[in-house]
Coordinates of C-alpha atoms and ligand atoms in Angstrom, one line a residue:
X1 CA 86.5 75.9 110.6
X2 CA 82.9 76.1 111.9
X3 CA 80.7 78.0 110.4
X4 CA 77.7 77.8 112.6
X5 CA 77.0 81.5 114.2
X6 CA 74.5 80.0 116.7
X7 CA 76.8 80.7 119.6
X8 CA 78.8 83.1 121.4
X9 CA 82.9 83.0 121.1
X10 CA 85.8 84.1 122.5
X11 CA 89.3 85.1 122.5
X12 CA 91.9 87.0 123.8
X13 CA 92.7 89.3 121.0
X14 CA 96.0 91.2 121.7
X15 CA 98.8 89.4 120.7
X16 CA 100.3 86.3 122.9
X17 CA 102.8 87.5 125.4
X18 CA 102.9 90.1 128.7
X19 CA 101.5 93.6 127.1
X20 CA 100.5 96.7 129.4
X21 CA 96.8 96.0 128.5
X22 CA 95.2 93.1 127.0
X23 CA 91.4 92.9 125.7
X24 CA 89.4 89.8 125.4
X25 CA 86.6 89.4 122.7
X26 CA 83.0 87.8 123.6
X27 CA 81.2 87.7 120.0
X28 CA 77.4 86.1 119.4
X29 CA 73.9 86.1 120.8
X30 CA 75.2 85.6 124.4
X31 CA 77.7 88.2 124.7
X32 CA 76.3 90.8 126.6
X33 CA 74.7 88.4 129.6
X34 CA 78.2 86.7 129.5
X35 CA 79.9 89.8 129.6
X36 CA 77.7 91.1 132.6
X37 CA 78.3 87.9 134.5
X38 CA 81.6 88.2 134.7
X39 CA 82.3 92.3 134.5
X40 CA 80.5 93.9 137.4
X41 CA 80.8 97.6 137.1
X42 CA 79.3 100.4 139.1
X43 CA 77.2 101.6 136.4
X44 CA 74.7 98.3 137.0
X45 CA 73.3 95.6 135.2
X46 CA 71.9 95.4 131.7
X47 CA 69.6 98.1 131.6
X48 CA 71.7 100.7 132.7
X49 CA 74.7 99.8 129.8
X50 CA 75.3 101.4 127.0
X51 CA 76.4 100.2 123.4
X52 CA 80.0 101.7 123.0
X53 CA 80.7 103.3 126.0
X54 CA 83.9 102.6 128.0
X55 CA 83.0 101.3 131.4
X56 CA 85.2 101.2 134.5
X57 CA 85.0 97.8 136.5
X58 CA 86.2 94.5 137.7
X59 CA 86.2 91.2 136.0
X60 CA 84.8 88.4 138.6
X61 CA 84.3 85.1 139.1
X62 CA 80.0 85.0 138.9
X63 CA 80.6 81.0 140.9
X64 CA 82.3 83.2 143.9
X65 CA 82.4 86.6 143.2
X66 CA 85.8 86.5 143.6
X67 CA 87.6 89.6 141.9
X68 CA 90.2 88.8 138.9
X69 CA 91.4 92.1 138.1
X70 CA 90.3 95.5 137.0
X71 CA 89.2 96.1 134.1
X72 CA 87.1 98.2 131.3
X73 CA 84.7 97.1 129.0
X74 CA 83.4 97.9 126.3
X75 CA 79.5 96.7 124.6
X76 CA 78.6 96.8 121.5
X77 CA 75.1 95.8 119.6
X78 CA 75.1 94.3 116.2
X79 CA 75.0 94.7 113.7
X80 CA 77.1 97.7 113.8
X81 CA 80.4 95.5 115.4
X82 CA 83.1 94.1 114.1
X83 CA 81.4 90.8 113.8
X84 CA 77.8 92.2 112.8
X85 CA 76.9 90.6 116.2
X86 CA 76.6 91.6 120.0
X87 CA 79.9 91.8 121.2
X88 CA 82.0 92.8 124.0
X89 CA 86.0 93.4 124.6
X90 CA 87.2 93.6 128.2
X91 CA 90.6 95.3 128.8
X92 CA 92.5 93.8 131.7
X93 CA 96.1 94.1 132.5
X94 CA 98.0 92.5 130.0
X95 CA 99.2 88.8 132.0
X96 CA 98.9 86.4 130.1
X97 CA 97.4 84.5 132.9
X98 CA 94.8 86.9 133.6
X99 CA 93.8 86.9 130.0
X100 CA 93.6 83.3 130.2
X101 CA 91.6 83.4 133.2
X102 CA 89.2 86.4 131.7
X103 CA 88.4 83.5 128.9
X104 CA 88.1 80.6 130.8
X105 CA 85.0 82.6 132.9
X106 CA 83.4 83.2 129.7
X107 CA 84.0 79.9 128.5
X108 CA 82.8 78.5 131.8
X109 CA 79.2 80.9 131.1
X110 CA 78.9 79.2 127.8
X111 CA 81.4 80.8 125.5
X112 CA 83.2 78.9 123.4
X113 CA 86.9 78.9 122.6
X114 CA 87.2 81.1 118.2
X115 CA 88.9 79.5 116.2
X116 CA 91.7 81.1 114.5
X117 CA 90.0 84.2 112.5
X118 CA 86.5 83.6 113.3
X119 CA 85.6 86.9 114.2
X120 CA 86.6 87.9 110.7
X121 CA 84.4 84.8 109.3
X122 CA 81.4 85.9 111.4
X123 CA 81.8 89.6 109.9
X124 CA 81.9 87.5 105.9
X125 CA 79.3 85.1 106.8
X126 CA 77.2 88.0 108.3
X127 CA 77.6 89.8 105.4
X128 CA 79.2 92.6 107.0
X129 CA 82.7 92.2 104.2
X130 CA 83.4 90.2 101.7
X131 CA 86.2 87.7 100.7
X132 CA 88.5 90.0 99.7
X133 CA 88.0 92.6 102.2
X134 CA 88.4 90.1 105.1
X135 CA 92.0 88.7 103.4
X136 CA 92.7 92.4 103.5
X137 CA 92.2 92.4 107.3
X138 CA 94.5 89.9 107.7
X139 CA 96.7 91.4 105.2
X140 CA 97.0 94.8 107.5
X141 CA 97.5 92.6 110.4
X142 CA 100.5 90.9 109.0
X143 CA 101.7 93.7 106.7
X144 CA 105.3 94.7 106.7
X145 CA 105.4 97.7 104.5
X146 CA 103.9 101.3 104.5
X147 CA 103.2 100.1 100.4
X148 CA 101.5 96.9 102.0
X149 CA 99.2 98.8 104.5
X150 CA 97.8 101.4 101.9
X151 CA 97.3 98.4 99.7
X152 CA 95.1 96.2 102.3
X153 CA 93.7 99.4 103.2
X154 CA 92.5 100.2 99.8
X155 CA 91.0 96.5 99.5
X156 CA 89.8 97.1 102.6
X157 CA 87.5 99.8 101.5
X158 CA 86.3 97.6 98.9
X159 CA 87.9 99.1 95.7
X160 CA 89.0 95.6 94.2
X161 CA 85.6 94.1 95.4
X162 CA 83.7 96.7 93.9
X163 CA 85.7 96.5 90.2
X164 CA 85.4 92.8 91.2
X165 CA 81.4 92.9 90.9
X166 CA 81.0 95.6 88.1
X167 CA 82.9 93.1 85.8
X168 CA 80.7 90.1 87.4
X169 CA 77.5 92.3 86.8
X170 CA 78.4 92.7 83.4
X171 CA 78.8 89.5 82.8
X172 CA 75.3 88.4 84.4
X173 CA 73.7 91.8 82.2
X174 CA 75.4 89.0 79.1
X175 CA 73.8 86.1 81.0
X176 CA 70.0 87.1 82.1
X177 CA 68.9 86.9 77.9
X178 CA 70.6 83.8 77.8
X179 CA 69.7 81.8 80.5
X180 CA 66.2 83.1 80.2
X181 CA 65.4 81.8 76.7
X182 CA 67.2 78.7 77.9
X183 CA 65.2 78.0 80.8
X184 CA 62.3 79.4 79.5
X185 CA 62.0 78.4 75.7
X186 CA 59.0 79.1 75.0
X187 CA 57.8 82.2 77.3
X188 CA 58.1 85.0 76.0
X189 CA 61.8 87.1 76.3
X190 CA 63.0 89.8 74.5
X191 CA 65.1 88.6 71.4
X192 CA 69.0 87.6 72.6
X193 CA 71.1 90.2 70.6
X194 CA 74.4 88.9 70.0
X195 CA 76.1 92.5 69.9
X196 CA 74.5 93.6 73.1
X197 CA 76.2 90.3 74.6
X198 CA 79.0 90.9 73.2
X199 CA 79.8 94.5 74.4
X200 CA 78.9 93.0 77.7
X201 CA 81.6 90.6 77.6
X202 CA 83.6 93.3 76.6
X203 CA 83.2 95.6 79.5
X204 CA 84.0 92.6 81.7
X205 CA 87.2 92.0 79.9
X206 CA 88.1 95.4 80.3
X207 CA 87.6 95.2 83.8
X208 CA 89.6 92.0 84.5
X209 CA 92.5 93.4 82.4
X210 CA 93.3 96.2 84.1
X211 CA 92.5 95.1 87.7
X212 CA 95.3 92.1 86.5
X213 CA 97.5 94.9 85.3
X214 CA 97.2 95.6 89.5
X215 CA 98.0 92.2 89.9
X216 CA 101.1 93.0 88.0
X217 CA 102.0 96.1 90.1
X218 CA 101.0 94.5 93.5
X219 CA 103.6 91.5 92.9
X220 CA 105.9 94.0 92.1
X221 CA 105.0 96.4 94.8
X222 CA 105.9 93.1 96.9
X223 CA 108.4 91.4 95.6
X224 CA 110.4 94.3 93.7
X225 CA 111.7 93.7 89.7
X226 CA 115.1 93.4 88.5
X227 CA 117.2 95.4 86.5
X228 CA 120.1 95.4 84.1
X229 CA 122.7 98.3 83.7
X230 CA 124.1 97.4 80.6
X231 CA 126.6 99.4 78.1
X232 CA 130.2 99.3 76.5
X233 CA 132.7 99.3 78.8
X234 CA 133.8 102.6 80.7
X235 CA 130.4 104.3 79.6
X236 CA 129.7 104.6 83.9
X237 CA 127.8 101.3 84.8
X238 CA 129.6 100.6 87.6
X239 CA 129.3 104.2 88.8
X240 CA 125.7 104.6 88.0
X241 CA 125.4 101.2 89.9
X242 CA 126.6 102.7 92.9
X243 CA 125.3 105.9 92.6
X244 CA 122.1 104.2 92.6
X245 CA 122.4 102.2 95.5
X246 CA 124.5 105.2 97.3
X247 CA 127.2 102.8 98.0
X248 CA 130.6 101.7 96.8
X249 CA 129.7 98.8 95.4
X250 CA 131.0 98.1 92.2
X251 CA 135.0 99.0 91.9
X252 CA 135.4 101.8 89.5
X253 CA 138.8 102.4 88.0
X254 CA 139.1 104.1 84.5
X255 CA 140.6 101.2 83.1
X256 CA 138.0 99.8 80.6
X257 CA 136.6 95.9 81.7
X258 CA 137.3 96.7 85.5
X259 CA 134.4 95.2 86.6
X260 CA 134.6 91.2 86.0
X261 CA 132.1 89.4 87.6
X262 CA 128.0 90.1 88.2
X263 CA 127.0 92.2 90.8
X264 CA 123.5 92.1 92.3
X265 CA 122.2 94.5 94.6
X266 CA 119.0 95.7 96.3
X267 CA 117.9 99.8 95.9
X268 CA 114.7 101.4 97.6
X269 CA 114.0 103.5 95.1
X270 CA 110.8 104.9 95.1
X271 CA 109.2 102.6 97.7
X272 CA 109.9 99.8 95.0
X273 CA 112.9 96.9 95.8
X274 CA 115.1 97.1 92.1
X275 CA 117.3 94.6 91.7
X276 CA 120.2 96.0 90.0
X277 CA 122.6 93.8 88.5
X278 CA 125.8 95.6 87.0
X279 CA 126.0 93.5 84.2
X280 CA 130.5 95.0 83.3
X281 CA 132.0 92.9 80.6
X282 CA 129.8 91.2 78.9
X283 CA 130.8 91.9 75.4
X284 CA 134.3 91.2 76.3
X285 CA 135.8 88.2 75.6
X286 CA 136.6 86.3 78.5
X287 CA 140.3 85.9 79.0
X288 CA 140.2 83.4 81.8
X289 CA 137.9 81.1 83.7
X290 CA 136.5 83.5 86.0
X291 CA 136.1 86.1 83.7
X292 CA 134.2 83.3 81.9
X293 CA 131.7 83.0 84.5
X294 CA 131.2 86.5 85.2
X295 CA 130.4 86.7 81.7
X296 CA 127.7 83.5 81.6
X297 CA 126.1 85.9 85.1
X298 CA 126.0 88.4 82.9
X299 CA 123.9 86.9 80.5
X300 CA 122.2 85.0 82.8
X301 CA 120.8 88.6 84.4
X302 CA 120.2 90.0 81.1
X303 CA 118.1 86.6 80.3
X304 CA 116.0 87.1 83.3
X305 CA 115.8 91.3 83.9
X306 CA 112.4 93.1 83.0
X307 CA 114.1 96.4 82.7
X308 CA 117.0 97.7 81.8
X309 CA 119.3 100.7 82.0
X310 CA 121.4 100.7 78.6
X311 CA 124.6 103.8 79.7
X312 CA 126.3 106.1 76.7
X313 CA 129.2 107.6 77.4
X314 CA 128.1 111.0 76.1
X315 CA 131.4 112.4 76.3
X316 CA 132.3 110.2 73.0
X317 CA 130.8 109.7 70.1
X318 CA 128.6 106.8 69.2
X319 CA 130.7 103.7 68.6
X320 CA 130.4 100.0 67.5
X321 CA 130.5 99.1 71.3
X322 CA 127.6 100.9 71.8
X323 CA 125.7 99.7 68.7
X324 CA 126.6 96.1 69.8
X325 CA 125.0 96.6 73.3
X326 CA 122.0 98.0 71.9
X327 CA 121.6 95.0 69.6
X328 CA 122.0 92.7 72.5
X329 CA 119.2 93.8 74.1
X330 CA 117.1 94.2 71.4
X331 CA 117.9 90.6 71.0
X332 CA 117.0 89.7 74.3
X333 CA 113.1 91.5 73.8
X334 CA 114.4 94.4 75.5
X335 CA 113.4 98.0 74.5
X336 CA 109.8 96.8 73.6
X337 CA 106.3 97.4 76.4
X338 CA 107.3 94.7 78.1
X339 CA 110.8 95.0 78.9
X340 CA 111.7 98.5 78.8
X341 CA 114.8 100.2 78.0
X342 CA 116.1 103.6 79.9
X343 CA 118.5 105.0 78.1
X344 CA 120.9 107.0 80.3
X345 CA 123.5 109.5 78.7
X346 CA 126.2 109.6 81.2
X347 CA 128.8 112.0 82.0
X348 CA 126.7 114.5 81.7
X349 CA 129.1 116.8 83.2
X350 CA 131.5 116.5 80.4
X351 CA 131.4 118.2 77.1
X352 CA 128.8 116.3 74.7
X353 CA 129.4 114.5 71.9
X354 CA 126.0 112.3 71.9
X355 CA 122.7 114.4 71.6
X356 CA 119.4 112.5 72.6
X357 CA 118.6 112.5 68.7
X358 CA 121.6 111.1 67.4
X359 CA 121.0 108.3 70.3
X360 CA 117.5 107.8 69.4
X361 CA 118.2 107.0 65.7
X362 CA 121.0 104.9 66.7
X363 CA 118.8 102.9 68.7
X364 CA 116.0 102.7 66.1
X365 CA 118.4 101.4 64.0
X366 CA 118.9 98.5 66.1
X367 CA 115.1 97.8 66.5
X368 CA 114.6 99.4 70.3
X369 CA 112.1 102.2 71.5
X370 CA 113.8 103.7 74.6
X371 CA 111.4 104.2 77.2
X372 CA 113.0 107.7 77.7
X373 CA 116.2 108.9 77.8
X374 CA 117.9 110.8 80.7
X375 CA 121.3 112.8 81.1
X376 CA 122.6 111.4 84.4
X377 CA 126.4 112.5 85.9
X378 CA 127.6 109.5 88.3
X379 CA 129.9 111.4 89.7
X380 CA 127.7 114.9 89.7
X381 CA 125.0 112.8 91.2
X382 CA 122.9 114.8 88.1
X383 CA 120.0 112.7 87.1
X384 CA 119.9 110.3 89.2
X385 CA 116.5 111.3 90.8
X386 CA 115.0 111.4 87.2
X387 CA 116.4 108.0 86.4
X388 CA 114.7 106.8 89.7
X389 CA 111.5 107.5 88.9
X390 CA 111.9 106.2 85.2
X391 CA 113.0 103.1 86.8
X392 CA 109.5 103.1 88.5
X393 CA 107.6 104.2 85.9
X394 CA 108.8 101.6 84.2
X395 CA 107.9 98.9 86.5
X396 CA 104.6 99.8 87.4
X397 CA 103.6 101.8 84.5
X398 CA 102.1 105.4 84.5
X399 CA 98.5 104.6 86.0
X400 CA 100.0 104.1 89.0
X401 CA 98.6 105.5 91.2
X402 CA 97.8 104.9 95.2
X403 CA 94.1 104.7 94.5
X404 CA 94.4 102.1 91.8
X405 CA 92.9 98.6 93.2
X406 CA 96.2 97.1 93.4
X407 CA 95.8 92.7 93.6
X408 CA 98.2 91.1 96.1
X409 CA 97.0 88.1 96.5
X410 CA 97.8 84.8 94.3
X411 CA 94.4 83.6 94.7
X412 CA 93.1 86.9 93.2
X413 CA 95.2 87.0 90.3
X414 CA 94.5 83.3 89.6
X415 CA 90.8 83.7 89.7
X416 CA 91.3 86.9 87.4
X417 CA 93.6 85.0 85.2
X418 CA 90.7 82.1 84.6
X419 CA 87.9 84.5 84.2
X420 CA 89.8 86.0 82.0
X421 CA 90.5 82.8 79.8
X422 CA 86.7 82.1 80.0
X423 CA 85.7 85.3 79.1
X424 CA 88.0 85.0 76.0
X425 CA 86.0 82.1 75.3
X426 CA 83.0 83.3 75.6
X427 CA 83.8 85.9 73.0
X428 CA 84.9 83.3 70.5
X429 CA 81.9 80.9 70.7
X430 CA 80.2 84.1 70.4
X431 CA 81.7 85.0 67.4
X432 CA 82.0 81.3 65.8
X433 CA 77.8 81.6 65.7
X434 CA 77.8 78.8 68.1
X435 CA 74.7 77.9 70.2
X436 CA 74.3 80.4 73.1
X437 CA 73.9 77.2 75.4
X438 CA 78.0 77.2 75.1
X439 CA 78.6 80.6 75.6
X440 CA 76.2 81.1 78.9
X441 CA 78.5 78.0 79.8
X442 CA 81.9 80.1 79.4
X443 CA 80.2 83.1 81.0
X444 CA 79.2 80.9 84.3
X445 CA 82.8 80.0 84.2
X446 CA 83.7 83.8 84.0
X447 CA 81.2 84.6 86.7
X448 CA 82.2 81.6 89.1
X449 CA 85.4 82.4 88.7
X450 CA 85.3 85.8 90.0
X451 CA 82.7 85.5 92.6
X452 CA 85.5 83.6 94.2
X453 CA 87.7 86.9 94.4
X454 CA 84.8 87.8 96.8
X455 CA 82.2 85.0 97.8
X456 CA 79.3 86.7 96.3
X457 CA 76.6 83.5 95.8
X458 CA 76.4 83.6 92.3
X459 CA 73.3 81.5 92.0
X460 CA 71.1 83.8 93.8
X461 CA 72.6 87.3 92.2
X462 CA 72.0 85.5 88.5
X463 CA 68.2 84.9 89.8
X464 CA 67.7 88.0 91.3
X465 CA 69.2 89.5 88.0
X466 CA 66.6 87.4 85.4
X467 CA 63.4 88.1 87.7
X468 CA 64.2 92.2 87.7
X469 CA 64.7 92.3 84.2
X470 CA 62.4 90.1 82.5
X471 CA 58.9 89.4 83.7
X472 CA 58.9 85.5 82.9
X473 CA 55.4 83.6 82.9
X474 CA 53.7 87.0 83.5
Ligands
GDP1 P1 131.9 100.8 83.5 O1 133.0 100.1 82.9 O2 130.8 101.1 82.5 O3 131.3 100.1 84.7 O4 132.3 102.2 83.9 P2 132.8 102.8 85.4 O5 131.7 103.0 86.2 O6 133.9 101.8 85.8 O7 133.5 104.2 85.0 C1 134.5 104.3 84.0 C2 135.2 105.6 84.2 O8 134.3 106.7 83.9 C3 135.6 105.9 85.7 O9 136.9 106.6 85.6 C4 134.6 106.8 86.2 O10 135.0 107.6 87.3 C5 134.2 107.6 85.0 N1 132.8 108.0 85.1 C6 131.7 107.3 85.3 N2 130.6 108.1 85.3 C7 131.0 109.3 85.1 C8 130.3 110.6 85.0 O11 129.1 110.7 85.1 N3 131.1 111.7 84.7 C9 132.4 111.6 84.6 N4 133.1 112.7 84.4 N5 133.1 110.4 84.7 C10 132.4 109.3 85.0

């Protein structure tokens, strides 16, 4: 990838194939005299054109003056573009071949041929966005989901690069005392205070926690979570199961242990994929081999869930079967923050003989905090919304909300991850009364780490930072 900006490229940037319209870019110092030399419009030469207007003309060959097609164009001056740069986009019918030909004049006027996002890395380099907001360009480009353009969108505007740099300036506040009494040992600088630092590292920490709490939603936001519907048999599993996914699915007879072997299925619910697995007959004993397997599925799902729903039959009292099932999961770390329990009190429609109470001490008793507990009728359809939005709730936790800076890349969660782990480190040498050499070590770490989320030069800002607060050699 180049990364000189010393001259002008171009590309056609509509997508490849016939279109109604295309539109050719021309992006760097040269763009407007390439663009006049080969769009000849009524409205005249340089002088007379102006920045962001839409201007009727042709497209022609300067060597010939041979006409190519018809055309408008659009000029824009930097740095307000795209780019930061002059630029221009011509829109021409959308033939391939024309489009081809439309670049090949402005390649023949001294264009060169972008490279493959180059626009976007003239608009970074230029300063114009940062890391982060140009992987959220090409996030929008590609994105597939209404939850996946609000996302980009959001990083976009600059949300996780601006929680991004309130952690890293933090961390450089830590830093400046530091570094100053390193580099300069014997001028004079304020006194490092070890608390002051220490709060500092603090703040950052808090920041990087919950922007990798959004790391947590946006993987689920993209990739879904699974589920368990777990339960003695005949409580409604199956039933729930389908109700959920508004499908027959499961077979539902009213002979207990109907269901033998695992089911998986995809539900929307709420925007979010859930992977519900119907998880029938796993406290039975298995009376044949493929009961057997069913079983090992079972527990496999149940091994690997991060919620699940645990179904009473509230038409009967509380029995062993339900106690047993409530104990498995426990076992399994379920019913705790990070795996949590819904607790749905099926048949609803019948007359009780569970109240929420009598559930909720049953449960304690076997060591699990439901998340909540809903009255749901599978065969009502009661409920079923409420359990929905538990089942979301659970997954991405009650801050949710669309304005939250939601991570979706790898890259950012990684880099979060190891400032993170650096920051943490910090802290301890901190504590530990090592010398501050170590812990300005740990903190460059920190600060490296998440200037990669959004290519801020961390050199410079760390300067700039120990020059406006201290007045060394004064
Ligand atoms: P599973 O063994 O836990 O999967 O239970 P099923 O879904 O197979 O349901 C067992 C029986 O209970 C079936 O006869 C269902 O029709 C019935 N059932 C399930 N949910 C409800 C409900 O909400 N209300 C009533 N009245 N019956 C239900």
């Amino acid at each position: 990838m180049p990364f000189s900006m010393d001259d002008t490229i171009t590309a056609t940037a509509t997508a490849p194939g016939r279109g109604a319209i295309g539109v050719v870019r021309i992006s760097g110092p040269s763009a407007w005299n390439i663009g006049l030399a080969i769009f000849r419009s009524k409205s005249g030469g340089l002088k007379r054109i102006k920045p962001r207007y839409l201007y009727y003309g042709h497209v022609v060959n300067p060597a010939n003056s041979e006409q190519l097609d018809e055309a408008l164009a659009v000029f824009f001056r930097g740095p307000h573009t795209y780019t930061a740069e002059d630029m221009i986009e011509i829109q021409s019918h959308g033939s391939p071949l024309i489009l081809r030909r439309i670049t090949e004049l402005a390649l023949a006027q001294g264009a060169r041929s972008a490279e493959p996002g180059e626009f976007t890395l003239r608009a970074f380099l230029n300063g114009r966005i940062d890391l982060a907001q140009a992987e959220a360009i090409a996030d929008l480009v590609s994105s597939s989901s209404d939850a996946a353009i609000r996302q980009s969108l959001h990083q976009l505007e600059g949300t996780l690069s601006r929680q991004t740099k309130l952690a890293n300036d933090a961390i450089l506040r830590a830093m400046a005392p530091i570094e100053a009494s390193i580099d300069f040992p014997e001028e004079e600088v304020p006194p490092v205070e070890r608390r002051n630092i220490q709060q500092l590292i603090q703040s950052a920490q808090s920041i990087a926690a919950e922007l990798l709490s959004g790391a947590e939603r946006g993987r689920i936001a993209r990739e879904g979570i699974s589920c368990v519907i777990a339960g003695r048999p005949n409580a409604g599993k199956s039933s729930l199961f389908n109700a959920l996914l508004q499908m027959d699915r499961a077979i539902v007879t009213a002979m207990a242990g109907t269901t033998r072997d695992t089911l998986e299925e995809t539900a929307l619910l709420g925007g979010v994929a859930v992977r519900l697995t119907d998880t029938a007959g796993i406290t039975e004993i298995a009376s044949d081999e493929a009961e057997a397997i069913g079983v090992q599925r079972s527990k496999t799902a149940l091994d690997n869930a991060e919620i699940a729903i645990l179904v009473i039959d509230s038409s009967l009292a509380l029995c062993e079967e339900d106690t047993t099932a409530a104990h498995m999961l426990a076992e399994k770390g379920y019913g705790a923050a990070r795996r949590p329990i819904i607790a749905a009190l099926n048949k609803a429609d019948m007359p009780h003989a569970v109240t929420a109470a009598a559930l909720r001490s049953m449960l304690d008793a076997a060591g699990v905090q439901p998340f909540t507990i809903i009255e749901t009728s599978a065969v009502e359809k009661t409920g079923l919304r409420e359990l929905e939005t538990a089942i979301t709730q659970a997954a991405l936790g009650d801050q949710f909300a669309e304005h939250a800076p939601i991570v979706a890349r790898a890259r950012h969660r990684d880099a979060l991850l190891r400032a993170s782990e650096a920051l943490a480190e910090a802290q301890q040498t901190l504590i530990s009364g090592a010398p501050l050499d170590f812990v300005a070590e740990d903190l460059r770490e920190a600060s490296a780490r998440l200037s990669e989320i959004t290519g801020f030069q961390v050199t410079e800002d760390l300067l700039t930072i120990i020059f406006r607060d201290f007045c060394i050699g004064k």
